mmCIF file of C-alpha atoms in Angstrom:
data_model
loop_
_atom_site.group_PDB
_atom_site.id
_atom_site.type_symbol
_atom_site.label_atom_id
_atom_site.label_comp_id
_atom_site.label_asym_id
_atom_site.label_seq_id
_atom_site.Cartn_x
_atom_site.Cartn_y
_atom_site.Cartn_z
ATOM 1 C CA MET A 1 -135.230 -57.606 -92.603
ATOM 2 C CA GLU A 2 -134.029 -56.236 -88.769
ATOM 3 C CA MET A 3 -133.775 -52.761 -90.026
ATOM 4 C CA GLN A 4 -137.684 -53.363 -91.534
ATOM 5 C CA TYR A 5 -138.456 -55.222 -88.416
ATOM 6 C CA LYS A 6 -136.888 -51.535 -86.815
ATOM 7 C CA GLU A 7 -138.462 -49.141 -89.250
ATOM 8 C CA ARG A 8 -142.000 -50.583 -88.673
ATOM 9 C CA SER A 9 -141.208 -50.015 -85.203
ATOM 10 C CA TYR A 10 -140.665 -46.865 -85.011
ATOM 11 C CA GLY A 11 -143.507 -46.345 -87.215
ATOM 12 C CA HIS A 12 -146.114 -47.950 -85.520
ATOM 13 C CA MET A 13 -144.675 -45.754 -82.402
ATOM 14 C CA GLU A 14 -145.062 -42.134 -83.765
ATOM 15 C CA ASN A 15 -148.742 -43.369 -85.783
ATOM 16 C CA GLY A 16 -150.006 -45.979 -83.392
ATOM 17 C CA GLY A 17 -149.397 -47.055 -79.635
ATOM 18 C CA GLY A 18 -146.259 -44.404 -79.319
ATOM 19 C CA ALA A 19 -147.754 -41.632 -79.695
ATOM 20 C CA ARG A 20 -150.365 -42.561 -77.517
ATOM 21 C CA ARG A 21 -147.589 -43.099 -74.897
ATOM 22 C CA THR A 22 -146.168 -40.149 -75.812
ATOM 23 C CA ARG A 23 -149.405 -38.625 -74.590
ATOM 24 C CA THR A 24 -149.142 -40.490 -70.618
ATOM 25 C CA ASP A 25 -145.724 -39.958 -69.956
ATOM 26 C CA LEU A 26 -145.981 -35.976 -70.394
ATOM 27 C CA MET A 27 -149.699 -36.349 -69.106
ATOM 28 C CA VAL A 28 -147.744 -38.509 -66.403
ATOM 29 C CA ARG A 29 -144.569 -35.365 -66.206
ATOM 30 C CA PHE A 30 -146.878 -32.208 -66.496
ATOM 31 C CA LEU A 31 -148.605 -33.852 -63.125
ATOM 32 C CA ALA A 32 -144.927 -34.899 -61.534
ATOM 33 C CA LEU A 33 -143.925 -30.997 -62.006
ATOM 34 C CA GLY A 34 -146.487 -29.889 -60.760
ATOM 35 C CA LEU A 35 -146.719 -31.592 -57.146
ATOM 36 C CA THR A 36 -142.852 -31.194 -57.100
ATOM 37 C CA LEU A 37 -142.983 -27.775 -57.141
ATOM 38 C CA ALA A 38 -145.921 -27.268 -55.097
ATOM 39 C CA ALA A 39 -144.012 -29.782 -52.372
ATOM 40 C CA ALA A 40 -141.734 -27.332 -52.727
ATOM 41 C CA VAL A 41 -143.424 -24.378 -52.601
ATOM 42 C CA VAL A 42 -145.121 -25.481 -49.439
ATOM 43 C CA LEU A 43 -142.851 -26.550 -47.475
ATOM 44 C CA GLY A 44 -140.063 -23.849 -48.265
ATOM 45 C CA LEU A 45 -142.535 -20.673 -47.443
ATOM 46 C CA ASN A 46 -143.299 -22.995 -44.406
ATOM 47 C CA LYS A 47 -142.762 -20.679 -40.743
ATOM 48 C CA GLN A 48 -144.769 -20.354 -38.160
ATOM 49 C CA THR A 49 -144.423 -18.269 -35.587
ATOM 50 C CA THR A 50 -145.751 -18.736 -31.561
ATOM 51 C CA THR A 51 -145.471 -18.305 -28.113
ATOM 52 C CA VAL A 52 -144.628 -20.151 -25.597
ATOM 53 C CA ASN A 53 -144.359 -20.021 -21.484
ATOM 54 C CA VAL A 54 -140.584 -19.752 -20.314
ATOM 55 C CA THR A 55 -140.004 -20.405 -16.355
ATOM 56 C CA ILE A 56 -136.867 -18.292 -15.227
ATOM 57 C CA ALA A 57 -136.701 -18.665 -11.639
ATOM 58 C CA PRO A 58 -138.924 -20.541 -9.499
ATOM 59 C CA THR A 59 -140.629 -17.603 -7.672
ATOM 60 C CA LEU A 60 -141.171 -15.566 -10.432
ATOM 61 C CA PRO A 61 -143.916 -15.745 -12.703
ATOM 62 C CA PRO A 62 -142.750 -17.974 -16.651
ATOM 63 C CA VAL A 63 -142.958 -15.048 -19.481
ATOM 64 C CA SER A 64 -144.297 -15.564 -22.419
ATOM 65 C CA LEU A 65 -141.139 -15.295 -25.980
ATOM 66 C CA PRO A 66 -142.004 -15.244 -29.070
ATOM 67 C CA VAL A 67 -140.420 -18.734 -30.884
ATOM 68 C CA THR A 68 -140.315 -19.369 -34.594
ATOM 69 C CA ALA A 69 -140.261 -22.467 -36.462
ATOM 70 C CA LYS A 70 -138.498 -22.995 -40.188
ATOM 71 C CA TRP A 71 -137.881 -25.368 -42.620
ATOM 72 C CA LEU A 72 -134.129 -24.063 -42.695
ATOM 73 C CA HIS A 73 -133.538 -25.202 -39.058
ATOM 74 C CA MET A 74 -133.839 -29.411 -39.658
ATOM 75 C CA SER A 75 -131.121 -31.093 -42.176
ATOM 76 C CA ALA A 76 -134.042 -33.205 -43.780
ATOM 77 C CA MET A 77 -136.894 -30.296 -44.575
ATOM 78 C CA VAL A 78 -133.484 -28.864 -46.279
ATOM 79 C CA TYR A 79 -132.875 -31.704 -48.180
ATOM 80 C CA PHE A 80 -136.861 -32.363 -48.642
ATOM 81 C CA VAL A 81 -137.036 -28.723 -50.488
ATOM 82 C CA ILE A 82 -133.077 -29.253 -52.589
ATOM 83 C CA VAL A 83 -134.527 -32.482 -53.762
ATOM 84 C CA ASN A 84 -137.832 -31.051 -55.041
ATOM 85 C CA ALA A 85 -136.349 -28.460 -56.446
ATOM 86 C CA ILE A 86 -133.903 -30.843 -57.827
ATOM 87 C CA VAL A 87 -136.773 -32.352 -59.187
ATOM 88 C CA CYS A 88 -138.610 -30.055 -60.638
ATOM 89 C CA SER A 89 -136.444 -28.471 -63.069
ATOM 90 C CA TYR A 90 -135.170 -32.226 -63.954
ATOM 91 C CA THR A 91 -138.632 -32.953 -64.695
ATOM 92 C CA THR A 92 -138.855 -29.425 -66.828
ATOM 93 C CA VAL A 93 -135.735 -29.954 -68.450
ATOM 94 C CA SER A 94 -137.071 -33.549 -69.549
ATOM 95 C CA LEU A 95 -140.666 -32.431 -70.033
ATOM 96 C CA ILE A 96 -138.629 -29.951 -73.524
ATOM 97 C CA LEU A 97 -137.059 -33.221 -74.849
ATOM 98 C CA THR A 98 -139.596 -35.718 -74.936
ATOM 99 C CA LEU A 99 -141.453 -32.229 -76.283
ATOM 100 C CA VAL A 100 -138.126 -30.676 -78.888
ATOM 101 C CA THR A 101 -138.099 -34.741 -79.737
ATOM 102 C CA LYS A 102 -141.047 -36.562 -79.164
ATOM 103 C CA ASN A 103 -139.433 -40.164 -77.430
ATOM 104 C CA GLY A 104 -138.027 -40.811 -80.947
ATOM 105 C CA ASN A 105 -134.272 -40.926 -80.157
ATOM 106 C CA LYS A 106 -134.204 -44.458 -78.526
ATOM 107 C CA ASN A 107 -130.315 -42.164 -76.087
ATOM 108 C CA VAL A 108 -132.626 -39.691 -75.143
ATOM 109 C CA SER A 109 -135.457 -41.694 -74.459
ATOM 110 C CA LEU A 110 -132.246 -43.929 -72.158
ATOM 111 C CA MET A 111 -131.121 -41.139 -70.928
ATOM 112 C CA ILE A 112 -134.443 -40.059 -69.695
ATOM 113 C CA ALA A 113 -135.704 -43.020 -68.173
ATOM 114 C CA ILE A 114 -132.112 -43.751 -66.092
ATOM 115 C CA LEU A 115 -132.223 -40.206 -64.727
ATOM 116 C CA ASP A 116 -136.346 -41.258 -64.072
ATOM 117 C CA LEU A 117 -134.949 -43.940 -62.090
ATOM 118 C CA VAL A 118 -132.134 -41.431 -59.978
ATOM 119 C CA MET A 119 -135.347 -38.756 -59.359
ATOM 120 C CA VAL A 120 -137.229 -42.034 -58.150
ATOM 121 C CA ALA A 121 -134.219 -42.414 -55.124
ATOM 122 C CA LEU A 122 -134.028 -38.968 -54.861
ATOM 123 C CA LEU A 123 -137.836 -38.459 -53.921
ATOM 124 C CA PHE A 124 -138.620 -41.480 -51.649
ATOM 125 C CA SER A 125 -134.454 -40.659 -49.159
ATOM 126 C CA ALA A 126 -136.324 -37.065 -48.811
ATOM 127 C CA ILE A 127 -140.209 -38.463 -47.846
ATOM 128 C CA GLY A 128 -138.315 -40.807 -45.959
ATOM 129 C CA ALA A 129 -136.761 -38.020 -43.848
ATOM 130 C CA THR A 130 -139.647 -35.623 -44.002
ATOM 131 C CA GLY A 131 -140.865 -38.633 -42.850
ATOM 132 C CA ALA A 132 -139.135 -39.826 -39.468
ATOM 133 C CA VAL A 133 -138.042 -36.134 -37.914
ATOM 134 C CA GLY A 134 -142.175 -35.068 -38.898
ATOM 135 C CA LEU A 135 -142.878 -38.429 -37.151
ATOM 136 C CA ILE A 136 -140.631 -37.840 -33.847
ATOM 137 C CA GLY A 137 -142.027 -34.002 -34.057
ATOM 138 C CA TYR A 138 -145.948 -35.357 -34.015
ATOM 139 C CA LYS A 139 -145.709 -38.363 -31.401
ATOM 140 C CA GLY A 140 -142.061 -37.213 -29.598
ATOM 141 C CA ASN A 141 -139.338 -39.699 -28.509
ATOM 142 C CA SER A 142 -138.969 -40.475 -24.971
ATOM 143 C CA HIS A 143 -136.308 -43.060 -24.950
ATOM 144 C CA VAL A 144 -134.253 -40.360 -26.161
ATOM 145 C CA GLN A 145 -136.158 -37.387 -24.657
ATOM 146 C CA TRP A 146 -137.041 -35.740 -27.831
ATOM 147 C CA GLY A 147 -140.314 -33.753 -27.426
ATOM 148 C CA LYS A 148 -142.802 -32.994 -29.851
ATOM 149 C CA VAL A 149 -143.290 -29.573 -31.210
ATOM 150 C CA CYS A 150 -146.231 -30.204 -33.799
ATOM 151 C CA ASP A 151 -148.055 -29.399 -30.064
ATOM 152 C CA VAL A 152 -146.478 -25.941 -29.992
ATOM 153 C CA PHE A 153 -146.781 -25.704 -34.133
ATOM 154 C CA ASP A 154 -149.620 -27.119 -35.360
ATOM 155 C CA LYS A 155 -149.856 -25.293 -38.730
ATOM 156 C CA PHE A 156 -145.691 -25.225 -39.395
ATOM 157 C CA CYS A 157 -147.053 -29.489 -38.713
ATOM 158 C CA HIS A 158 -149.934 -29.974 -40.805
ATOM 159 C CA ARG A 159 -148.342 -28.049 -43.864
ATOM 160 C CA VAL A 160 -145.165 -30.460 -43.878
ATOM 161 C CA ALA A 161 -147.930 -33.243 -44.246
ATOM 162 C CA VAL A 162 -149.400 -31.223 -47.171
ATOM 163 C CA SER A 163 -146.176 -30.714 -48.393
ATOM 164 C CA MET A 164 -145.241 -34.480 -48.597
ATOM 165 C CA VAL A 165 -148.532 -36.028 -49.183
ATOM 166 C CA LEU A 166 -147.635 -33.216 -52.315
ATOM 167 C CA SER A 167 -144.299 -34.937 -52.529
ATOM 168 C CA PHE A 168 -145.687 -38.667 -52.224
ATOM 169 C CA LEU A 169 -147.265 -38.422 -54.924
ATOM 170 C CA GLY A 170 -145.162 -36.815 -57.318
ATOM 171 C CA SER A 171 -142.509 -39.538 -56.764
ATOM 172 C CA MET A 172 -146.009 -41.667 -57.394
ATOM 173 C CA ALA A 173 -146.290 -40.072 -61.106
ATOM 174 C CA TYR A 174 -142.132 -40.880 -61.429
ATOM 175 C CA VAL A 175 -142.750 -44.637 -60.098
ATOM 176 C CA LEU A 176 -146.135 -45.048 -63.008
ATOM 177 C CA LEU A 177 -143.260 -43.149 -65.821
ATOM 178 C CA ALA A 178 -140.342 -45.604 -64.785
ATOM 179 C CA VAL A 179 -143.143 -48.403 -64.878
ATOM 180 C CA LEU A 180 -144.702 -47.151 -68.659
ATOM 181 C CA ALA A 181 -140.794 -47.165 -69.572
ATOM 182 C CA THR A 182 -139.636 -50.695 -68.340
ATOM 183 C CA PHE A 183 -143.430 -52.467 -69.647
ATOM 184 C CA ASN A 184 -143.180 -50.079 -73.246
ATOM 185 C CA ALA A 185 -139.224 -51.328 -73.428
ATOM 186 C CA TYR A 186 -139.916 -55.605 -72.834
ATOM 187 C CA THR A 187 -143.107 -55.461 -75.221
ATOM 188 C CA LYS A 188 -141.245 -54.064 -78.150
ATOM 189 C CA PHE A 189 -138.902 -57.774 -77.317
ATOM 190 C CA MET B 1 -140.934 -62.200 -89.855
ATOM 191 C CA GLU B 2 -142.100 -60.751 -86.686
ATOM 192 C CA MET B 3 -142.119 -64.268 -85.220
ATOM 193 C CA GLN B 4 -138.072 -65.021 -87.153
ATOM 194 C CA TYR B 5 -136.783 -61.180 -85.588
ATOM 195 C CA LYS B 6 -138.334 -62.478 -81.744
ATOM 196 C CA GLU B 7 -136.974 -66.478 -81.811
ATOM 197 C CA ARG B 8 -133.863 -64.880 -83.139
ATOM 198 C CA SER B 9 -133.552 -61.853 -80.387
ATOM 199 C CA TYR B 10 -133.944 -65.137 -78.122
ATOM 200 C CA GLY B 11 -131.513 -67.401 -79.427
ATOM 201 C CA HIS B 12 -128.676 -64.141 -79.437
ATOM 202 C CA MET B 13 -130.396 -63.474 -75.363
ATOM 203 C CA GLU B 14 -129.362 -67.578 -74.153
ATOM 204 C CA ASN B 15 -125.993 -67.940 -75.961
ATOM 205 C CA GLY B 16 -124.173 -64.426 -76.029
ATOM 206 C CA GLY B 17 -125.065 -61.186 -74.400
ATOM 207 C CA GLY B 18 -127.844 -62.644 -73.056
ATOM 208 C CA ALA B 19 -125.980 -65.098 -70.903
ATOM 209 C CA ARG B 20 -123.321 -62.785 -69.801
ATOM 210 C CA ARG B 21 -126.382 -60.514 -69.135
ATOM 211 C CA THR B 22 -128.177 -62.715 -66.872
ATOM 212 C CA ARG B 23 -125.325 -63.747 -65.839
ATOM 213 C CA THR B 24 -124.615 -60.546 -64.078
ATOM 214 C CA ASP B 25 -127.855 -59.459 -63.101
ATOM 215 C CA LEU B 26 -127.489 -62.776 -61.054
ATOM 216 C CA MET B 27 -123.702 -62.013 -59.242
ATOM 217 C CA VAL B 28 -125.384 -58.128 -58.609
ATOM 218 C CA ARG B 29 -128.413 -59.534 -57.604
ATOM 219 C CA PHE B 30 -126.949 -61.948 -54.866
ATOM 220 C CA LEU B 31 -124.350 -58.531 -54.143
ATOM 221 C CA ALA B 32 -127.785 -57.209 -52.956
ATOM 222 C CA LEU B 33 -129.115 -59.844 -50.974
ATOM 223 C CA GLY B 34 -125.988 -60.337 -48.904
ATOM 224 C CA LEU B 35 -125.741 -56.685 -48.624
ATOM 225 C CA THR B 36 -129.549 -56.111 -47.423
ATOM 226 C CA LEU B 37 -129.641 -59.044 -44.995
ATOM 227 C CA ALA B 38 -126.137 -58.066 -43.411
ATOM 228 C CA ALA B 39 -128.052 -54.347 -42.912
ATOM 229 C CA ALA B 40 -130.696 -55.696 -41.222
ATOM 230 C CA VAL B 41 -128.834 -58.208 -38.985
ATOM 231 C CA VAL B 42 -126.211 -55.127 -37.672
ATOM 232 C CA LEU B 43 -128.837 -52.540 -37.275
ATOM 233 C CA GLY B 44 -131.154 -55.748 -36.000
ATOM 234 C CA LEU B 45 -128.494 -56.762 -33.074
ATOM 235 C CA ASN B 46 -127.073 -53.628 -32.102
ATOM 236 C CA LYS B 47 -128.182 -52.873 -28.635
ATOM 237 C CA GLN B 48 -126.043 -50.994 -26.421
ATOM 238 C CA THR B 49 -126.418 -50.045 -22.438
ATOM 239 C CA THR B 50 -124.579 -47.531 -20.567
ATOM 240 C CA THR B 51 -124.924 -45.549 -17.428
ATOM 241 C CA VAL B 52 -125.818 -42.670 -17.153
ATOM 242 C CA ASN B 53 -125.314 -39.289 -14.257
ATOM 243 C CA VAL B 54 -129.016 -38.077 -13.265
ATOM 244 C CA THR B 55 -128.925 -36.154 -10.582
ATOM 245 C CA ILE B 56 -132.379 -36.169 -7.840
ATOM 246 C CA ALA B 57 -131.965 -33.175 -5.766
ATOM 247 C CA PRO B 58 -129.920 -31.077 -5.565
ATOM 248 C CA THR B 59 -128.346 -31.484 -2.135
ATOM 249 C CA LEU B 60 -128.158 -35.089 -3.344
ATOM 250 C CA PRO B 61 -124.474 -36.036 -5.578
ATOM 251 C CA PRO B 62 -125.982 -37.222 -9.273
ATOM 252 C CA VAL B 63 -126.909 -40.987 -9.520
ATOM 253 C CA SER B 64 -125.704 -43.765 -12.039
ATOM 254 C CA LEU B 65 -128.152 -45.372 -14.248
ATOM 255 C CA PRO B 66 -128.114 -47.861 -16.768
ATOM 256 C CA VAL B 67 -130.025 -47.265 -20.129
ATOM 257 C CA THR B 68 -130.454 -48.854 -22.877
ATOM 258 C CA ALA B 69 -130.229 -47.701 -26.916
ATOM 259 C CA LYS B 70 -131.878 -50.315 -29.186
ATOM 260 C CA TRP B 71 -133.551 -50.347 -32.980
ATOM 261 C CA LEU B 72 -136.448 -51.136 -31.199
ATOM 262 C CA HIS B 73 -136.884 -47.145 -29.564
ATOM 263 C CA MET B 74 -136.826 -45.439 -32.929
ATOM 264 C CA SER B 75 -139.665 -45.682 -35.952
ATOM 265 C CA ALA B 76 -137.165 -44.902 -38.582
ATOM 266 C CA MET B 77 -134.868 -47.957 -37.126
ATOM 267 C CA VAL B 78 -137.762 -49.956 -37.346
ATOM 268 C CA TYR B 79 -138.596 -49.235 -40.519
ATOM 269 C CA PHE B 80 -134.991 -49.742 -41.471
ATOM 270 C CA VAL B 81 -135.499 -53.323 -40.386
ATOM 271 C CA ILE B 82 -138.239 -54.141 -41.465
ATOM 272 C CA VAL B 83 -137.349 -52.942 -45.028
ATOM 273 C CA ASN B 84 -134.149 -54.232 -45.080
ATOM 274 C CA ALA B 85 -135.743 -57.391 -44.610
ATOM 275 C CA ILE B 86 -138.059 -57.105 -47.068
ATOM 276 C CA VAL B 87 -135.729 -56.747 -49.992
ATOM 277 C CA CYS B 88 -133.128 -59.484 -49.070
ATOM 278 C CA SER B 89 -136.751 -62.712 -48.703
ATOM 279 C CA TYR B 90 -137.817 -60.097 -51.866
ATOM 280 C CA THR B 91 -133.905 -60.989 -53.583
ATOM 281 C CA THR B 92 -133.690 -64.735 -52.678
ATOM 282 C CA VAL B 93 -136.775 -64.679 -54.556
ATOM 283 C CA SER B 94 -136.160 -62.825 -57.996
ATOM 284 C CA LEU B 95 -132.416 -64.993 -57.817
ATOM 285 C CA ILE B 96 -133.872 -67.631 -57.635
ATOM 286 C CA LEU B 97 -137.228 -67.181 -60.624
ATOM 287 C CA THR B 98 -134.095 -65.543 -62.681
ATOM 288 C CA LEU B 99 -132.193 -68.939 -62.663
ATOM 289 C CA VAL B 100 -135.035 -71.342 -63.028
ATOM 290 C CA THR B 101 -136.404 -69.061 -65.556
ATOM 291 C CA LYS B 102 -133.073 -67.678 -67.305
ATOM 292 C CA ASN B 103 -134.391 -64.067 -67.443
ATOM 293 C CA GLY B 104 -136.399 -66.607 -70.981
ATOM 294 C CA ASN B 105 -139.193 -65.175 -69.594
ATOM 295 C CA LYS B 106 -140.828 -62.454 -70.375
ATOM 296 C CA ASN B 107 -143.857 -62.043 -68.086
ATOM 297 C CA VAL B 108 -141.300 -62.755 -65.117
ATOM 298 C CA SER B 109 -138.520 -60.318 -66.277
ATOM 299 C CA LEU B 110 -140.612 -57.784 -66.711
ATOM 300 C CA MET B 111 -142.235 -58.035 -62.833
ATOM 301 C CA ILE B 112 -138.710 -58.699 -61.756
ATOM 302 C CA ALA B 113 -137.713 -55.570 -63.460
ATOM 303 C CA ILE B 114 -140.789 -53.969 -61.836
ATOM 304 C CA LEU B 115 -141.162 -55.412 -58.455
ATOM 305 C CA ASP B 116 -137.043 -54.657 -58.573
ATOM 306 C CA LEU B 117 -137.958 -50.891 -58.919
ATOM 307 C CA VAL B 118 -140.397 -50.961 -55.994
ATOM 308 C CA MET B 119 -137.296 -51.802 -53.879
ATOM 309 C CA VAL B 120 -135.213 -49.067 -54.946
ATOM 310 C CA ALA B 121 -138.369 -46.890 -53.381
ATOM 311 C CA LEU B 122 -138.098 -48.946 -50.251
ATOM 312 C CA LEU B 123 -134.190 -49.141 -49.623
ATOM 313 C CA PHE B 124 -134.154 -45.505 -50.604
ATOM 314 C CA SER B 125 -136.703 -44.251 -48.009
ATOM 315 C CA ALA B 126 -135.574 -46.244 -45.452
ATOM 316 C CA ILE B 127 -132.356 -44.807 -45.388
ATOM 317 C CA GLY B 128 -133.806 -41.170 -45.395
ATOM 318 C CA ALA B 129 -135.732 -41.681 -42.463
ATOM 319 C CA THR B 130 -132.557 -42.987 -40.660
ATOM 320 C CA GLY B 131 -130.181 -41.073 -42.024
ATOM 321 C CA ALA B 132 -132.366 -38.218 -40.929
ATOM 322 C CA VAL B 133 -132.828 -39.454 -37.047
ATOM 323 C CA GLY B 134 -129.051 -40.589 -37.196
ATOM 324 C CA LEU B 135 -128.173 -37.207 -38.050
ATOM 325 C CA ILE B 136 -130.229 -35.651 -35.245
ATOM 326 C CA GLY B 137 -129.171 -38.252 -32.808
ATOM 327 C CA TYR B 138 -124.896 -37.208 -34.068
ATOM 328 C CA LYS B 139 -125.698 -34.155 -34.341
ATOM 329 C CA GLY B 140 -128.659 -32.779 -32.256
ATOM 330 C CA ASN B 141 -131.535 -30.373 -33.094
ATOM 331 C CA SER B 142 -130.813 -26.880 -31.066
ATOM 332 C CA HIS B 143 -134.160 -25.330 -32.237
ATOM 333 C CA VAL B 144 -136.737 -27.810 -31.422
ATOM 334 C CA GLN B 145 -134.385 -28.807 -28.107
ATOM 335 C CA TRP B 146 -133.989 -32.658 -29.782
ATOM 336 C CA GLY B 147 -130.128 -33.688 -27.428
ATOM 337 C CA LYS B 148 -127.346 -35.391 -29.620
ATOM 338 C CA VAL B 149 -127.070 -38.711 -27.812
ATOM 339 C CA CYS B 150 -124.520 -40.630 -29.845
ATOM 340 C CA ASP B 151 -121.559 -39.560 -27.548
ATOM 341 C CA VAL B 152 -123.370 -41.385 -24.896
ATOM 342 C CA PHE B 153 -123.838 -44.028 -27.107
ATOM 343 C CA ASP B 154 -121.305 -44.104 -29.293
ATOM 344 C CA LYS B 155 -120.618 -48.282 -30.702
ATOM 345 C CA PHE B 156 -124.867 -48.415 -31.453
ATOM 346 C CA CYS B 157 -124.127 -44.870 -33.675
ATOM 347 C CA HIS B 158 -121.670 -45.863 -35.041
ATOM 348 C CA ARG B 159 -123.092 -49.751 -36.037
ATOM 349 C CA VAL B 160 -125.910 -47.570 -37.336
ATOM 350 C CA ALA B 161 -123.642 -46.370 -39.866
ATOM 351 C CA VAL B 162 -122.401 -49.250 -40.929
ATOM 352 C CA SER B 163 -126.152 -50.922 -40.941
ATOM 353 C CA MET B 164 -126.590 -47.463 -43.506
ATOM 354 C CA VAL B 165 -123.736 -47.907 -45.592
ATOM 355 C CA LEU B 166 -124.157 -52.090 -46.002
ATOM 356 C CA SER B 167 -128.224 -50.653 -47.236
ATOM 357 C CA PHE B 168 -126.291 -48.021 -49.038
ATOM 358 C CA LEU B 169 -125.021 -50.247 -51.020
ATOM 359 C CA GLY B 170 -127.444 -52.453 -52.061
ATOM 360 C CA SER B 171 -129.572 -49.912 -53.000
ATOM 361 C CA MET B 172 -126.654 -49.415 -55.302
ATOM 362 C CA ALA B 173 -126.794 -52.347 -56.798
ATOM 363 C CA TYR B 174 -130.735 -52.001 -56.900
ATOM 364 C CA VAL B 175 -130.203 -48.951 -59.285
ATOM 365 C CA LEU B 176 -127.702 -50.409 -61.203
ATOM 366 C CA LEU B 177 -130.290 -53.467 -61.527
ATOM 367 C CA ALA B 178 -132.867 -51.157 -62.557
ATOM 368 C CA VAL B 179 -130.576 -49.092 -64.679
ATOM 369 C CA LEU B 180 -129.067 -52.519 -66.485
ATOM 370 C CA ALA B 181 -132.749 -53.345 -67.485
ATOM 371 C CA THR B 182 -133.646 -50.017 -68.638
ATOM 372 C CA PHE B 183 -130.601 -50.371 -70.759
ATOM 373 C CA ASN B 184 -130.601 -54.056 -72.174
ATOM 374 C CA ALA B 185 -134.775 -53.093 -72.872
ATOM 375 C CA TYR B 186 -133.703 -50.050 -74.756
ATOM 376 C CA THR B 187 -130.925 -51.611 -76.902
ATOM 377 C CA LYS B 188 -133.322 -54.632 -77.933
ATOM 378 C CA PHE B 189 -135.083 -52.287 -80.217
#
């Protein structure tokens, strides 16, 4: 009887709700791929050079010096770009696996579901890190005397914000994938 | 036949592997409760007052001034304490629900599985945020002229690190809960 039940379940998966679920999974996964790729590229190519006035001696007029803001200058942003690149690469592999197996292989589906969860954790830690540093860059912190820098590097900060929104949407796509996987697994009780 | 299968599945859950799974879930949940509570308390009670030498005028000797480091001075740390308090409260509610229903109610189990996922996202974003700010506090960042502060507030920084380790272990407990829920749901195919 159990065998018959299993066969019926898989049959249902392939032809009815399962196929629809696979399509939804693929669409959300494509979306996550595009969003995390865009987030990594936007921040990875982010660079702004501007001039600041520096006073060398009180008797001399201030000197204009060029300064450059790069994502490589801040550990949180390096972590953000690496995480989004990892998630983007994993999404490509998971897309291929989903397309090849069409969710018919239980072990592959389970592995993907667990790795999706790891991606959620990685993405949220990267967003938290960049968000915290970005907020100090935008507002500064007088308690530790960390001055704001977004008034000088306005375009750079704007692109960081865009990149964070893209990555947040990508992470929400992964949350949706994990919720869908949990929901689908539970409705098979 | 489907009805018979369902009855058999639930019977198996209550008496055999299911009961063992519930015990594991409860143990990991208790662990997560203790860890997130400890993380919130350690950082929430964290405060260090020390003296720094300030030069008011070049002709006068430096003056010693008291300065205090508090978690309330840094947005990332406020977010960290709030998130750990939320997770701690939710864990208590989920523990009561798990004990009351003993995983017999499918809708409650599904709701808990989805909310567990939200806790993973919240915890990792908070750890990322505090980690990024903590790293700058420890090493400083010459590119944006944010000086390190952990040489002055050594005890404060040490307790931030302890709190982060506790919260990270709590988040790993939540990852384990989510992995277990996914694994259990998939093995019921």
